[in-house]
Short mmCIF file of the C-alpha atoms (twelve columns), coordinates in Angstrom:
data_MODEL
# 
_entry.id   MODEL 
# 
loop_
_atom_site.group_PDB 
_atom_site.id 
_atom_site.type_symbol 
_atom_site.label_atom_id 
_atom_site.label_alt_id 
_atom_site.label_comp_id 
_atom_site.label_asym_id 
_atom_site.label_seq_id 
_atom_site.Cartn_x 
_atom_site.Cartn_y 
_atom_site.Cartn_z 
_atom_site.pdbx_PDB_model_num 
ATOM 1   C CA . MET A 1   112.784 243.493 -16.199 1 
ATOM 2   C CA . LEU A 2   112.226 241.135 -13.372 1 
ATOM 3   C CA . ARG A 3   111.065 243.642 -11.081 1 
ATOM 4   C CA . GLN A 4   108.139 244.507 -13.381 1 
ATOM 5   C CA . LEU A 5   106.428 241.162 -12.405 1 
ATOM 6   C CA . LEU A 6   105.933 242.662 -8.919  1 
ATOM 7   C CA . ALA A 7   103.258 245.045 -10.637 1 
ATOM 8   C CA . VAL A 8   101.001 241.843 -11.372 1 
ATOM 9   C CA . ASP A 9   98.183  241.841 -8.840  1 
ATOM 10  C CA . GLY A 10  98.873  239.569 -5.984  1 
ATOM 11  C CA . VAL A 11  102.660 239.062 -6.606  1 
ATOM 12  C CA . MET A 12  104.484 239.599 -3.435  1 
ATOM 13  C CA . ALA A 13  107.973 238.066 -4.356  1 
ATOM 14  C CA . ILE A 14  109.680 236.965 -7.490  1 
ATOM 15  C CA . ALA A 15  112.858 235.237 -7.955  1 
ATOM 16  C CA . LEU A 16  115.086 233.951 -10.813 1 
ATOM 17  C CA . PHE A 17  117.160 230.975 -10.057 1 
ATOM 18  C CA . ARG A 18  119.944 229.002 -12.052 1 
ATOM 19  C CA . ASP A 19  119.868 225.495 -12.857 1 
ATOM 20  C CA . ASP A 20  121.522 224.443 -9.624  1 
ATOM 21  C CA . GLY A 21  118.944 226.451 -7.619  1 
ATOM 22  C CA . VAL A 22  121.026 229.440 -6.637  1 
ATOM 23  C CA . LEU A 23  119.325 232.714 -6.536  1 
ATOM 24  C CA . VAL A 24  120.336 234.996 -9.610  1 
ATOM 25  C CA . GLU A 25  117.976 237.840 -8.851  1 
ATOM 26  C CA . GLY A 26  114.952 238.431 -6.619  1 
ATOM 27  C CA . TYR A 27  112.675 241.236 -5.267  1 
ATOM 28  C CA . GLY A 28  109.708 241.505 -2.909  1 
ATOM 29  C CA . MET A 29  108.746 240.643 0.532   1 
ATOM 30  C CA . GLY A 30  111.202 238.989 2.910   1 
ATOM 31  C CA . GLY A 31  114.935 239.476 2.645   1 
ATOM 32  C CA . GLU A 32  117.652 238.001 0.663   1 
ATOM 33  C CA . ASP A 33  117.464 234.921 2.970   1 
ATOM 34  C CA . MET A 34  113.957 234.267 2.093   1 
ATOM 35  C CA . LEU A 35  114.418 234.856 -1.596  1 
ATOM 36  C CA . GLN A 36  117.361 232.304 -1.533  1 
ATOM 37  C CA . ARG A 37  114.943 229.813 0.162   1 
ATOM 38  C CA . LEU A 38  112.318 230.552 -2.299  1 
ATOM 39  C CA . ALA A 39  114.787 229.803 -5.212  1 
ATOM 40  C CA . LYS A 40  116.212 226.702 -3.514  1 
ATOM 41  C CA . PHE A 41  112.459 225.328 -2.878  1 
ATOM 42  C CA . ALA A 42  111.623 226.151 -6.580  1 
ATOM 43  C CA . HIS A 43  114.446 224.298 -7.967  1 
ATOM 44  C CA . ASP A 44  113.877 221.212 -5.759  1 
ATOM 45  C CA . TYR A 45  110.063 221.185 -6.612  1 
ATOM 46  C CA . LYS A 46  110.875 221.850 -10.422 1 
ATOM 47  C CA . ARG A 47  112.970 218.507 -10.269 1 
ATOM 48  C CA . LEU A 48  110.067 216.618 -8.581  1 
ATOM 49  C CA . VAL A 49  107.517 217.557 -11.058 1 
ATOM 50  C CA . GLN A 50  110.015 216.789 -13.906 1 
ATOM 51  C CA . GLY A 51  110.423 213.247 -12.507 1 
ATOM 52  C CA . ASN A 52  106.676 212.809 -12.113 1 
ATOM 53  C CA . ALA A 53  106.113 213.975 -15.610 1 
ATOM 54  C CA . ASP A 54  108.730 211.591 -17.044 1 
ATOM 55  C CA . GLN A 55  107.077 208.709 -15.164 1 
ATOM 56  C CA . LEU A 56  103.625 209.617 -16.515 1 
ATOM 57  C CA . ALA A 57  105.113 209.831 -20.101 1 
ATOM 58  C CA . MET A 58  106.798 206.344 -19.551 1 
ATOM 59  C CA . PHE A 59  103.752 204.638 -17.993 1 
ATOM 60  C CA . THR A 60  101.143 206.028 -20.229 1 
ATOM 61  C CA . GLN A 61  103.037 205.984 -23.450 1 
ATOM 62  C CA . MET A 62  101.358 209.116 -24.392 1 
ATOM 63  C CA . ALA A 63  102.817 212.327 -25.650 1 
ATOM 64  C CA . GLY A 64  102.311 215.720 -23.983 1 
ATOM 65  C CA . TRP A 65  103.521 215.298 -20.451 1 
ATOM 66  C CA . THR A 66  107.030 216.638 -20.946 1 
ATOM 67  C CA . PRO A 67  108.475 219.073 -20.580 1 
ATOM 68  C CA . PRO A 68  106.115 220.577 -17.810 1 
ATOM 69  C CA . GLY A 69  105.193 224.176 -18.521 1 
ATOM 70  C CA . GLY A 70  105.300 225.038 -15.126 1 
ATOM 71  C CA . TRP A 71  103.906 224.289 -11.472 1 
ATOM 72  C CA . ILE A 72  101.732 225.694 -8.797  1 
ATOM 73  C CA . VAL A 73  101.570 225.027 -5.006  1 
ATOM 74  C CA . ARG A 74  98.271  226.312 -4.016  1 
ATOM 75  C CA . GLY A 75  97.214  227.353 -0.370  1 
ATOM 76  C CA . LYS A 76  94.192  229.034 0.898   1 
ATOM 77  C CA . THR A 77  95.897  232.467 1.072   1 
ATOM 78  C CA . TRP A 78  99.240  232.005 -0.567  1 
ATOM 79  C CA . SER A 79  100.504 230.255 -3.584  1 
ATOM 80  C CA . VAL A 80  103.960 229.615 -5.148  1 
ATOM 81  C CA . CYS A 81  103.954 229.579 -8.941  1 
ATOM 82  C CA . SER A 82  106.828 228.716 -11.331 1 
ATOM 83  C CA . VAL A 83  107.543 228.736 -14.922 1 
ATOM 84  C CA . ALA A 84  111.031 227.793 -16.266 1 
ATOM 85  C CA . ASN A 85  113.400 229.272 -13.672 1 
ATOM 86  C CA . LEU A 86  111.208 231.943 -12.359 1 
ATOM 87  C CA . VAL A 87  109.192 231.700 -9.158  1 
ATOM 88  C CA . CYS A 88  106.858 233.993 -7.365  1 
ATOM 89  C CA . VAL A 89  104.848 233.955 -4.187  1 
ATOM 90  C CA . VAL A 90  101.233 235.062 -4.671  1 
ATOM 91  C CA . ASP A 91  98.690  236.452 -2.367  1 
ATOM 92  C CA . MET A 92  95.339  234.682 -3.477  1 
ATOM 93  C CA . ARG A 93  93.228  237.266 -1.881  1 
ATOM 94  C CA . GLU A 94  94.260  239.769 -4.575  1 
ATOM 95  C CA . THR A 95  94.193  237.816 -7.808  1 
ATOM 96  C CA . GLY A 96  93.733  234.555 -9.609  1 
ATOM 97  C CA . LEU A 97  96.405  232.136 -10.860 1 
ATOM 98  C CA . ASN A 98  95.812  232.765 -14.654 1 
ATOM 99  C CA . PRO A 99  97.223  236.352 -14.883 1 
ATOM 100 C CA . VAL A 100 100.195 235.322 -12.804 1 
ATOM 101 C CA . MET A 101 100.919 232.196 -14.886 1 
ATOM 102 C CA . HIS A 102 100.552 234.318 -18.199 1 
ATOM 103 C CA . ALA A 103 102.965 236.857 -16.747 1 
ATOM 104 C CA . LEU A 104 105.367 234.185 -15.730 1 
ATOM 105 C CA . LYS A 105 105.347 232.443 -19.128 1 
ATOM 106 C CA . GLU A 106 105.741 235.753 -20.957 1 
ATOM 107 C CA . ALA A 107 108.662 236.764 -18.634 1 
ATOM 108 C CA . ALA A 108 110.390 233.363 -18.994 1 
ATOM 109 C CA . SER A 109 110.826 234.046 -22.693 1 
ATOM 110 C CA . TRP A 110 112.788 237.357 -22.334 1 
# 
């Protein structure tokens, strides 16, 4: 199922990671080492985003900040997108972020 996400335009690598950041399954460019580093990065960044969302909720006293639905680190050519415990590397020259995030959201509910 996870491998199907490589069919989404622009997706160059996809990884599923556990709650402790360990790679469960990954496909795409680079080797196993790159996919493990991607999973670790995604785990750490997910925790950072959750902490920021918790602070926003606390300081603003407004609902809706948590839980975060996902995150994106965007560059000129490459971006990293994540929803739940799925993360992918995207070539921005081939696609936009909306189709990728929709596909990740759908895959996260499998």
